[in-house]
PDB file of C-alpha atoms in Angstrom:
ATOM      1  CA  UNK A   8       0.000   0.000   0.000  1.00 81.00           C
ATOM      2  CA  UNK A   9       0.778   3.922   0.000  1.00 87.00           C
ATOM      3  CA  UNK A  10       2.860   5.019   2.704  1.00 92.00           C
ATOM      4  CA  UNK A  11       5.128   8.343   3.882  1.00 95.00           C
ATOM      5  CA  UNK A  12       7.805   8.537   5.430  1.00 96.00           C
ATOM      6  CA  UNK A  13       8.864  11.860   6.993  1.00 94.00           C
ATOM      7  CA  UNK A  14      12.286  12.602   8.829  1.00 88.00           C
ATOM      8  CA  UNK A  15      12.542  12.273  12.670  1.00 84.00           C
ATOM      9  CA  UNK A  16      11.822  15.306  14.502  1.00 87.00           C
ATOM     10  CA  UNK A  17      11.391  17.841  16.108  1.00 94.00           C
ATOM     11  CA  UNK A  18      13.425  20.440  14.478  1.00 96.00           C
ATOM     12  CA  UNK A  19      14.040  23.892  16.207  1.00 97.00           C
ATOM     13  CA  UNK A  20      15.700  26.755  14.182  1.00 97.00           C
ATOM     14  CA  UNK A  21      16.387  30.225  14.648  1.00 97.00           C
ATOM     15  CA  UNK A  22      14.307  33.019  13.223  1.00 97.00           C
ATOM     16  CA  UNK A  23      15.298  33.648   9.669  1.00 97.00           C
ATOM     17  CA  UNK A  24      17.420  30.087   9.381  1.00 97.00           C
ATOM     18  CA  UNK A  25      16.234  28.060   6.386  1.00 97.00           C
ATOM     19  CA  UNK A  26      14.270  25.021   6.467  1.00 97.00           C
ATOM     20  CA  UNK A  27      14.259  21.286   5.179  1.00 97.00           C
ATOM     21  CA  UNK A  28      11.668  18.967   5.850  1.00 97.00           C
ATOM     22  CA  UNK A  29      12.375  15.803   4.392  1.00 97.00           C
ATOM     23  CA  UNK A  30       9.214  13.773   3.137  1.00 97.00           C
ATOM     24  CA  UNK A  31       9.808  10.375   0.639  1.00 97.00           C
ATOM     25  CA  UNK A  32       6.921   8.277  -0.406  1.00 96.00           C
ATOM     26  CA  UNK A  33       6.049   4.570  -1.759  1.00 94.00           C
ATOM     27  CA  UNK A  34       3.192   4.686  -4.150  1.00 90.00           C
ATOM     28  CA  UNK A  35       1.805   3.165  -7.449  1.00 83.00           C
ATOM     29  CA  UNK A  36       1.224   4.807 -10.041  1.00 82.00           C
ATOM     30  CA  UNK A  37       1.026   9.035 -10.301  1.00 86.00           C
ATOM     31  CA  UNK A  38      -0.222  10.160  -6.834  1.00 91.00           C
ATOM     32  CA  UNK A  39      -0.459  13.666  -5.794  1.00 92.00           C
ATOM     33  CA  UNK A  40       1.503  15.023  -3.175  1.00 95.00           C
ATOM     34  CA  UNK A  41       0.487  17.323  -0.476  1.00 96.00           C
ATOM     35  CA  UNK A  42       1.983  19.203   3.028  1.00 97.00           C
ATOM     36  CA  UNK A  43      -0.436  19.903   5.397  1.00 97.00           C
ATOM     37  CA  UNK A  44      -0.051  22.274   8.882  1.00 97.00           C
ATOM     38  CA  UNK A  45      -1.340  22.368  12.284  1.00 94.00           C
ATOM     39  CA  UNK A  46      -1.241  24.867  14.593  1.00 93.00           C
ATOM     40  CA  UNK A  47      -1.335  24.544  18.523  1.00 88.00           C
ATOM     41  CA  UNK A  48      -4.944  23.440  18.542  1.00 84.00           C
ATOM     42  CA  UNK A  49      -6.300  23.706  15.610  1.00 87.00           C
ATOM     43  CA  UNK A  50      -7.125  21.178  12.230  1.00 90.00           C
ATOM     44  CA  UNK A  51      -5.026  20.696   9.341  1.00 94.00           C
ATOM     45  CA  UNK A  52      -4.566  23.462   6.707  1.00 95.00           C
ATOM     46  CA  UNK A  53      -2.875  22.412   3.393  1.00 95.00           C
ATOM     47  CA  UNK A  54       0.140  24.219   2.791  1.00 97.00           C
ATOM     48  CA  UNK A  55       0.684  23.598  -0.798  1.00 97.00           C
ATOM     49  CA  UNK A  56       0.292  20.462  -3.379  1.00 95.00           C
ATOM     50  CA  UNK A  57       1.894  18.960  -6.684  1.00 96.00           C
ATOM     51  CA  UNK A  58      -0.155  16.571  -8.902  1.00 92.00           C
ATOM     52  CA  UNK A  59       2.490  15.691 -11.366  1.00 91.00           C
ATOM     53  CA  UNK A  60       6.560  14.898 -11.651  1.00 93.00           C
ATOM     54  CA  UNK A  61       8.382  18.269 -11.746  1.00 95.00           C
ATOM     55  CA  UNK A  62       5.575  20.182 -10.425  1.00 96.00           C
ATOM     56  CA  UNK A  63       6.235  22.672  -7.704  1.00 97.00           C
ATOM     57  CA  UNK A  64       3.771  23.849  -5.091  1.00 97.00           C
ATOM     58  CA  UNK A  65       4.705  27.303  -3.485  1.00 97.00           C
ATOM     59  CA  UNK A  66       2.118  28.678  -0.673  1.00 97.00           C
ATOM     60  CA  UNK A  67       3.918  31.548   2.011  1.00 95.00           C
ATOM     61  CA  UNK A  68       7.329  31.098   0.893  1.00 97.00           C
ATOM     62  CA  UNK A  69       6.832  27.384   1.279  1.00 98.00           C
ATOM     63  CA  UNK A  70       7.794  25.552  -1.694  1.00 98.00           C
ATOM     64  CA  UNK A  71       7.821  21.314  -2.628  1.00 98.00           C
ATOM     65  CA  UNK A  72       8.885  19.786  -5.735  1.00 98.00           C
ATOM     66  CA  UNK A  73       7.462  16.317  -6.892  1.00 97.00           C
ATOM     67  CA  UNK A  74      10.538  14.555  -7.430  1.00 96.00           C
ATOM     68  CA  UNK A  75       9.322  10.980  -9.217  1.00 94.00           C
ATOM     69  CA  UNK A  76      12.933   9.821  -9.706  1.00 94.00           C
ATOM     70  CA  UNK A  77      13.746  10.394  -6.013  1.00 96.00           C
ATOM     71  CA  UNK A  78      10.387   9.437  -4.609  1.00 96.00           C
ATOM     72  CA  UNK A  79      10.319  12.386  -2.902  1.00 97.00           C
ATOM     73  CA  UNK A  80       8.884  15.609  -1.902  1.00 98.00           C
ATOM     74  CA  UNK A  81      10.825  17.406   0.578  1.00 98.00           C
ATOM     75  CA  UNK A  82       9.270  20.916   1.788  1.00 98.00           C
ATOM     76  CA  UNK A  83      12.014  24.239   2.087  1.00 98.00           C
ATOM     77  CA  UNK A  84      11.900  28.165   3.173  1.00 98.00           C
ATOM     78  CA  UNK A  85      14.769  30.115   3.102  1.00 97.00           C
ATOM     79  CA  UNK A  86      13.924  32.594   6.078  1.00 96.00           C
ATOM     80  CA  UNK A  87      11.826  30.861   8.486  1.00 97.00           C
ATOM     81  CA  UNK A  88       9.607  33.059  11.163  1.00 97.00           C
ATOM     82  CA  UNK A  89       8.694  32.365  14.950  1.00 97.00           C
ATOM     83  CA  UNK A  90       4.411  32.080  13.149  1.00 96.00           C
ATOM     84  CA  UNK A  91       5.903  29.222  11.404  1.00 97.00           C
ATOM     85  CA  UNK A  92       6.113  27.145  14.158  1.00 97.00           C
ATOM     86  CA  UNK A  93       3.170  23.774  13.935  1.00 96.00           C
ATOM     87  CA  UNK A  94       3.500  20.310  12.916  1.00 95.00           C
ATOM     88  CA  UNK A  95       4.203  19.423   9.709  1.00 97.00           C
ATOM     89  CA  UNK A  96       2.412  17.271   7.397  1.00 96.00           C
ATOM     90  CA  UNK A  97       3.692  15.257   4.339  1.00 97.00           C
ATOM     91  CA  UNK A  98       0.517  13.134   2.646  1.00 95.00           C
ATOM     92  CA  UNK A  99      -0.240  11.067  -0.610  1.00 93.00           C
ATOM     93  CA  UNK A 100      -3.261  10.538  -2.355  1.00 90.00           C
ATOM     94  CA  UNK A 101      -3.271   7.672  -4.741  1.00 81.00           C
ATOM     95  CA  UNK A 102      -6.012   6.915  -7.626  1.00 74.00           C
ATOM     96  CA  UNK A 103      -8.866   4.893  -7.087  1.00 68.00           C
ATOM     97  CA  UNK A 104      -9.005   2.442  -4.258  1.00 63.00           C
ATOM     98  CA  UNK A 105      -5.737   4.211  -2.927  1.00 64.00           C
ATOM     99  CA  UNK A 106      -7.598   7.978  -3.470  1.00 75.00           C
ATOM    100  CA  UNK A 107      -7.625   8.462   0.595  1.00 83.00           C
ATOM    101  CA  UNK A 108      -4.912  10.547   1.787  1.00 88.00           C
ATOM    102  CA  UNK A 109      -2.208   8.541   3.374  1.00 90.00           C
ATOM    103  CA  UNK A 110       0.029  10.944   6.009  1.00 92.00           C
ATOM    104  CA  UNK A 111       3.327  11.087   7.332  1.00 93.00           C
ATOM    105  CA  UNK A 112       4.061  11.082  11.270  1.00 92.00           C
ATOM    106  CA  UNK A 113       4.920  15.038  11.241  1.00 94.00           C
ATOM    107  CA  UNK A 114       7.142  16.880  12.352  1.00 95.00           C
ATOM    108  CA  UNK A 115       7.303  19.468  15.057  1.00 95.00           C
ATOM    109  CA  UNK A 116       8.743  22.733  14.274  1.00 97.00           C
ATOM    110  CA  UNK A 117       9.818  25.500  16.610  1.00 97.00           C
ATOM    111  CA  UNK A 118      11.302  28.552  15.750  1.00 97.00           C
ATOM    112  CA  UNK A 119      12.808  30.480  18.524  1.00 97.00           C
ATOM    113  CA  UNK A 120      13.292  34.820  17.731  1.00 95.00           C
TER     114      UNK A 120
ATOM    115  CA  UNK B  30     -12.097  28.645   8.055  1.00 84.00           C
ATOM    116  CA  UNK B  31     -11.866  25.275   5.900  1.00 86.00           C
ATOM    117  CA  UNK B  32     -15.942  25.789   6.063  1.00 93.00           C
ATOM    118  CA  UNK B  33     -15.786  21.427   7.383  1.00 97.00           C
ATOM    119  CA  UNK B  34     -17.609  21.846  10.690  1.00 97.00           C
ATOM    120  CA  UNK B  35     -17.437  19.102  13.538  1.00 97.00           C
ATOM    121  CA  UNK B  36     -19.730  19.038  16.857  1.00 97.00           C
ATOM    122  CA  UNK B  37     -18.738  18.871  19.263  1.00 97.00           C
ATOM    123  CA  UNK B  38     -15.763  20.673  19.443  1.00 96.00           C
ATOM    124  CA  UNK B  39     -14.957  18.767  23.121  1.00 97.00           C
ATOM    125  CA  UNK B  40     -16.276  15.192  24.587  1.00 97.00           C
ATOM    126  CA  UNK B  41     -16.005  13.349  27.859  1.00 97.00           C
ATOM    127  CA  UNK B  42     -17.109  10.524  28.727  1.00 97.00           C
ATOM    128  CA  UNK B  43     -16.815   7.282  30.856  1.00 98.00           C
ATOM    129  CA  UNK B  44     -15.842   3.979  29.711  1.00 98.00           C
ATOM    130  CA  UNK B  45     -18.306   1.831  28.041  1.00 98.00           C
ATOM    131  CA  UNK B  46     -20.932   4.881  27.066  1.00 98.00           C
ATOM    132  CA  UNK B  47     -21.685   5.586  23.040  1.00 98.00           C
ATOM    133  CA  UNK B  48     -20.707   9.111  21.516  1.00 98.00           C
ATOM    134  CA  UNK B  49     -21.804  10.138  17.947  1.00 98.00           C
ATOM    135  CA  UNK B  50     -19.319  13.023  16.747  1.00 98.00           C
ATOM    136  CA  UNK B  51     -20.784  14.887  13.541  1.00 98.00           C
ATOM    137  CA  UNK B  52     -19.486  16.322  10.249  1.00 98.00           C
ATOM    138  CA  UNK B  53     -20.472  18.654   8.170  1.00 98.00           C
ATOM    139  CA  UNK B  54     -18.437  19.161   4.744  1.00 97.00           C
ATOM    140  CA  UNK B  55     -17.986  22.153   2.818  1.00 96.00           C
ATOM    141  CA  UNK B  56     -20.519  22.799   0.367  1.00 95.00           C
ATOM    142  CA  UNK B  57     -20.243  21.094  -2.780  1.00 92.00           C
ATOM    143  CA  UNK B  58     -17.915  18.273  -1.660  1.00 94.00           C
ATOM    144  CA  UNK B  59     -18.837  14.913  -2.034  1.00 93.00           C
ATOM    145  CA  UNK B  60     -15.924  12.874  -0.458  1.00 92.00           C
ATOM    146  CA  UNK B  61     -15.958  12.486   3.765  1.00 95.00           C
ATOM    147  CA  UNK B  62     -12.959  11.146   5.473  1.00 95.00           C
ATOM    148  CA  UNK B  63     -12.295  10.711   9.418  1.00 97.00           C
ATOM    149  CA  UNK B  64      -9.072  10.454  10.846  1.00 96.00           C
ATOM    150  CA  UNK B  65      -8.217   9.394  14.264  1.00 96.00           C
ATOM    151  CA  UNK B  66      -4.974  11.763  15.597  1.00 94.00           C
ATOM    152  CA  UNK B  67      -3.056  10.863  18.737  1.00 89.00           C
ATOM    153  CA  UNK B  68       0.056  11.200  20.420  1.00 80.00           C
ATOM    154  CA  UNK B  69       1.742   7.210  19.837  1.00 75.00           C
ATOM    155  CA  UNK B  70      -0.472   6.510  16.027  1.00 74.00           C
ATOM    156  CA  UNK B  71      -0.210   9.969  14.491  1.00 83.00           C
ATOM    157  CA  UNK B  72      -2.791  10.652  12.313  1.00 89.00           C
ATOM    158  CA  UNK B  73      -5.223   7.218  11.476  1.00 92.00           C
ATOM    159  CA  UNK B  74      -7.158   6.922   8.693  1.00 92.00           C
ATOM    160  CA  UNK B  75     -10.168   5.250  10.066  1.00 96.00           C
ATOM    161  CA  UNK B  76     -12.869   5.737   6.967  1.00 95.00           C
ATOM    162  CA  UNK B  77     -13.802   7.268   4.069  1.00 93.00           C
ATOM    163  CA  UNK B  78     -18.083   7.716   1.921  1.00 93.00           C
ATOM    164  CA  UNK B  79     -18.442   9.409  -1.445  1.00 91.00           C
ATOM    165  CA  UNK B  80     -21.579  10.082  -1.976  1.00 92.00           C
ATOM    166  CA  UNK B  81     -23.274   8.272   0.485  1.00 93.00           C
ATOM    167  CA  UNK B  82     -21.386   5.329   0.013  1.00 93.00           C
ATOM    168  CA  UNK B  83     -18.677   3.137   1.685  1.00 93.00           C
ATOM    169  CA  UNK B  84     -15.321   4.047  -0.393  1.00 89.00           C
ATOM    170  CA  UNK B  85     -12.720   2.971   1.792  1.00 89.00           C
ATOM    171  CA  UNK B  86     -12.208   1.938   5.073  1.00 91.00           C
ATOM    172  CA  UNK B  87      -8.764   1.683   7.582  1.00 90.00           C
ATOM    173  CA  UNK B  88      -7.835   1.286  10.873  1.00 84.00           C
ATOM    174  CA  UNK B  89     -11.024   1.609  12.324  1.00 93.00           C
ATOM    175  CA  UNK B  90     -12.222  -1.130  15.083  1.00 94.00           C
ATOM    176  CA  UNK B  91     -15.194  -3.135  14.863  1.00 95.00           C
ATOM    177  CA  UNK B  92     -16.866  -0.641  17.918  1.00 97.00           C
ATOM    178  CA  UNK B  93     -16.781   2.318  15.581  1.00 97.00           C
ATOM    179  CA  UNK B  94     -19.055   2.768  12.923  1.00 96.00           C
ATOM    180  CA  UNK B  95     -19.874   5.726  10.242  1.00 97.00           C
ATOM    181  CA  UNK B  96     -22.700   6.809   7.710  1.00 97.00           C
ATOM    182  CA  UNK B  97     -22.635   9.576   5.245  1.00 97.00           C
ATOM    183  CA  UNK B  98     -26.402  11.175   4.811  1.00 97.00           C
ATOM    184  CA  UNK B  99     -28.271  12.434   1.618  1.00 96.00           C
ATOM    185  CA  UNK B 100     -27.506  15.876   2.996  1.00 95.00           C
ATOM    186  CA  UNK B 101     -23.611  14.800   2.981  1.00 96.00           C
ATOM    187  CA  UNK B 102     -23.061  15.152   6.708  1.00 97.00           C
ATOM    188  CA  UNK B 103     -21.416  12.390   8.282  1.00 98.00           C
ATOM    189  CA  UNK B 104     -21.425  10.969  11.876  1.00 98.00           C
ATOM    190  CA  UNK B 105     -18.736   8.483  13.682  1.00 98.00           C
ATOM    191  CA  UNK B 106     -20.326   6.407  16.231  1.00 98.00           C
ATOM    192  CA  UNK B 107     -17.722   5.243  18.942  1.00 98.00           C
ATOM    193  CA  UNK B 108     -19.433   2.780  21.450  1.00 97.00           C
ATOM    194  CA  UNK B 109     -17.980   0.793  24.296  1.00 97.00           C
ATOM    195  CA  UNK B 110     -15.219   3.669  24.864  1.00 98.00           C
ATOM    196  CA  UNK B 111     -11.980   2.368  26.268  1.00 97.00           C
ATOM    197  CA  UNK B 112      -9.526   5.194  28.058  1.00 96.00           C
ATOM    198  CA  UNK B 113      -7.051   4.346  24.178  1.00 94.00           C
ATOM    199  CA  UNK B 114      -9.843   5.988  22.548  1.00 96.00           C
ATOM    200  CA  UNK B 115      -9.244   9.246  23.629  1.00 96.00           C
ATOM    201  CA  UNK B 116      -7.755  11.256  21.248  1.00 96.00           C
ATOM    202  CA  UNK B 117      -8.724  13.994  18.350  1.00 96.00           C
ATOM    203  CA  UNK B 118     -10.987  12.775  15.728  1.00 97.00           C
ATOM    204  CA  UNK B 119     -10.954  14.794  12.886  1.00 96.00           C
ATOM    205  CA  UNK B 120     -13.058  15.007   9.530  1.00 97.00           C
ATOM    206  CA  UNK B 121     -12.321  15.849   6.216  1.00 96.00           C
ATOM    207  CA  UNK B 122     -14.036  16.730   3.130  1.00 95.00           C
ATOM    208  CA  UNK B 123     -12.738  16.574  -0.430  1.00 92.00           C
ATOM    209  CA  UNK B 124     -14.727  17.481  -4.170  1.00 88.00           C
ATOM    210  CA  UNK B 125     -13.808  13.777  -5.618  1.00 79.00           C
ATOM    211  CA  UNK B 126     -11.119  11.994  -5.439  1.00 72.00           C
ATOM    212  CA  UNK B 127      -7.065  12.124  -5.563  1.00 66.00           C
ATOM    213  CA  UNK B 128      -7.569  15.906  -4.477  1.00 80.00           C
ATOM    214  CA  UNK B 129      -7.057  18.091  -1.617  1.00 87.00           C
ATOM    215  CA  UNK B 130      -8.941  17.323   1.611  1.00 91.00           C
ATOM    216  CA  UNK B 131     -10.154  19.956   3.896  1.00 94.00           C
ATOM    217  CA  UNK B 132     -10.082  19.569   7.109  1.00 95.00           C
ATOM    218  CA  UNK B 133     -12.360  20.213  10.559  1.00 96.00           C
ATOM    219  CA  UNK B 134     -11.323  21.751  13.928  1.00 94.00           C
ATOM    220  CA  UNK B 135     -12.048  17.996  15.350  1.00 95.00           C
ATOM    221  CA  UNK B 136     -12.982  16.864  18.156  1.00 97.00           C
ATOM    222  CA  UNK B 137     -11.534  16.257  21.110  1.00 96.00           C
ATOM    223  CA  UNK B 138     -12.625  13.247  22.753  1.00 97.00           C
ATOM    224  CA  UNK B 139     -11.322  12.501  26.392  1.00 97.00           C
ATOM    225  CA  UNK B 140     -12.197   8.976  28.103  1.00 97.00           C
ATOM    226  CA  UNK B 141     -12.143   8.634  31.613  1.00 97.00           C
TER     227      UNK B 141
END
């Protein structure tokens, strides 16, 4: 089946550092690739998305590129802020059967001023 | 605002009782998905209706159940509640398939 895997966390930086999140996948076929947020208390909010290879999804200075070669979709900023710090979603969402979105484990950010 | 609304926002409750926690999607969306979110599992995919229907199901136990309505609102019943139940159930709401899901504020459910 589908699955994510997202580097262990959590991950603190320093206001303005920039930011990897690592996220790999194991799918069939051409899924679509998603990061998702949380914030202390609240739902998900996606973040950004790419439905093809070489895509890029940008959203707040975010920005993940479906990498089919690598498996991968790893999520950057170059100047991170001290708002910026939730949990960290990477998800799948196969065709079909598989069309549920399959998550990662997340990963904690915290970004101290 | 995703506009996906869940009720109650906040549940507790003793072992062994029933709760029904309810979903509202945004409008237009056709797809319903409820995730179970705690601190060892992460985020569970327990089940997913389209239309009405049974699409997909996952980790969800035999003591939970779901339904999607003709109005598209969806309920999770949870009955015999063990203290591992507690946790935040959130739903989600997508157009079709494959696309973005939007999700709820969820609800907290607390055990005791």
């Amino acid at each position: 089946g589908n699955s994510v895997t997202q580097m262990e966390g959590p991950v603190t930086l320093s206001e303005e550092a920039l930011l990897t999140i690592n996220c790999t996948y194991t799918a069939t076929g051409y899924p679509s690739l998603f990061w998702y947020v949380q914030y202390p208390g609240e739902g998900l909010q996606l973040l950004l998305k790419a439905t093809k290879a070489d895509d890029k999804g940008s959203n707040k200075g975010f920005e993940a590129t479906y990498r089919k070669e690598t498996t991968s979709f790893h999520l950057e900023k170059g100047s991170v802020q001290v708002s910026d710090s939730a949990v960290y979603f990477c998800a799948l969402s196969g065709m079909g059967a598989n069309s549920k979105l399959t998550f990662g484990k997340g990963i904690t950010l915290s970004v101290r001023p | 605002d995703s506009g996906v609304t869940q009720t109650p926002k906040h549940l507790i409750t003793a072992t062994g009782q029933r709760v029904t926690l309810r979903c509202s999607p945004r409008s237009g969306d056709l797809s319903v998905y409820w995730y179970q979110q705690s601190l060892d599992q992460g985020l569970q995919f327990l089940i997913q209706y389209y239309n009405g229907e049974e699409r997909a199901k996952g980790n969800i136990l035999e003591r939970f159940s779901a339904q999607q309505f003709p109005d598209l609102h969806s309920e999770l019943n949870l009955s015999s509640l063990e203290l591992g139940d507690s946790a935040l159930y959130f739903c989600a709401s997508s157009v079709g398939f494959a696309t973005e899901a939007f999700f709820g504020q969820g609800t907290r459910l607390t055990v005791v």
